[in-house]
């Protein structure tokens, strides 16, 4: 099993200094590289302090200058917010200056709130159409001169300048629905998935959809299949309680965004009071500890082996959940030192 890190610059409130946030985020990336992680992922989000990522390629360029081996991915570039020529060029330039370390992740986007600002009038539920038109155009632009006459973009003959350093840039698609799995296999993409806080059965569903899409495509493509969970390793009850408080607070902010309540001030989504969430399965502490990658090193190993047996060959350690910086780094180091050795090949 290979391991990847997803980490954001994040602030739950304005008590944290942005320079401290940036320094901590870079340190997490460097811990991951030193520990043998394969890829680190940067997101794209706009006008939200909980995920400070207005341009994932700029973030990867920053990380590249402070690392040497770990591969650098976008998870994800939101297709509808870009023009194909712009996206192809930004990605290719990033691949060039990082020494060919780019992993190109593309997706549809998460929150209606962002679409209302970045692509007014577009429903989040329709954004997959932009992604499916975007990717083939970007790949053609990487090859050379290309004219595009699509539903969402039209442009005369153009090309990506520069071209990627890699002959074939690895492309990843974030998939949850059968239509996206089918598309990913037709287009020969790798797949990452995120079951949110749902139980193991959700991962089983994604694997079933992947297998069906592979069979349907019948093109010989064997993708890498990565699964992401919020992760926290701890060895005492106090640290476990601290992690649970952090994730429940973060999830209450996600609830605000997914409902598109509009209750966001200066980039900080309001938390829905936890007493309004009591009894709701997705916030139950027992359920969260069971479904997320929370627990002692031995418990984490047990959970990962279950995913490995399912056919998940890469695990994405999602570090960002509003936990204090010291606890985030302690958890990641425990994962490196006490969990990952169990999964080393040979």
PDB file of C-alpha atoms in Angstrom, residues 12 50 245-246 248-257 261 263-264 268-277:
ATOM      1  CA  UNK A  12     -11.213  27.745  11.847  1.00  0.00           C
ATOM      2  CA  UNK A  50     -11.036  26.492   6.260  1.00  0.00           C
ATOM      3  CA  UNK A 245     -13.860  17.889  19.261  1.00  0.00           C
ATOM      4  CA  UNK A 246     -11.933  19.193  16.261  1.00  0.00           C
ATOM      5  CA  UNK A 248     -17.110  17.615  15.007  1.00  0.00           C
ATOM      6  CA  UNK A 249     -16.539  21.363  14.863  1.00  0.00           C
ATOM      7  CA  UNK A 250     -15.212  21.100  11.323  1.00  0.00           C
ATOM      8  CA  UNK A 251     -18.133  18.937  10.209  1.00  0.00           C
ATOM      9  CA  UNK A 252     -20.584  21.455  11.603  1.00  0.00           C
ATOM     10  CA  UNK A 253     -18.972  24.074   9.341  1.00  0.00           C
ATOM     11  CA  UNK A 254     -19.150  21.693   6.365  1.00  0.00           C
ATOM     12  CA  UNK A 255     -22.847  21.277   7.119  1.00  0.00           C
ATOM     13  CA  UNK A 256     -23.250  25.036   6.756  1.00  0.00           C
ATOM     14  CA  UNK A 257     -21.504  24.981   3.370  1.00  0.00           C
ATOM     15  CA  UNK A 261     -26.871  28.671   4.328  1.00  0.00           C
ATOM     16  CA  UNK A 263     -23.727  32.144   7.090  1.00  0.00           C
ATOM     17  CA  UNK A 264     -20.094  32.938   6.263  1.00  0.00           C
ATOM     18  CA  UNK A 268     -15.295  31.782   8.188  1.00  0.00           C
ATOM     19  CA  UNK A 269     -18.388  29.530   7.985  1.00  0.00           C
ATOM     20  CA  UNK A 270     -20.431  29.583  11.161  1.00  0.00           C
ATOM     21  CA  UNK A 271     -20.629  26.311  13.044  1.00  0.00           C
ATOM     22  CA  UNK A 272     -24.088  24.872  13.452  1.00  0.00           C
ATOM     23  CA  UNK A 273     -24.418  24.393  17.240  1.00  0.00           C
ATOM     24  CA  UNK A 274     -23.603  20.822  18.197  1.00  0.00           C
ATOM     25  CA  UNK A 275     -26.714  20.578  20.351  1.00  0.00           C
ATOM     26  CA  UNK A 276     -28.698  20.874  17.115  1.00  0.00           C
ATOM     27  CA  UNK A 277     -26.716  17.963  15.726  1.00  0.00           C
TER      28      UNK A 277
END
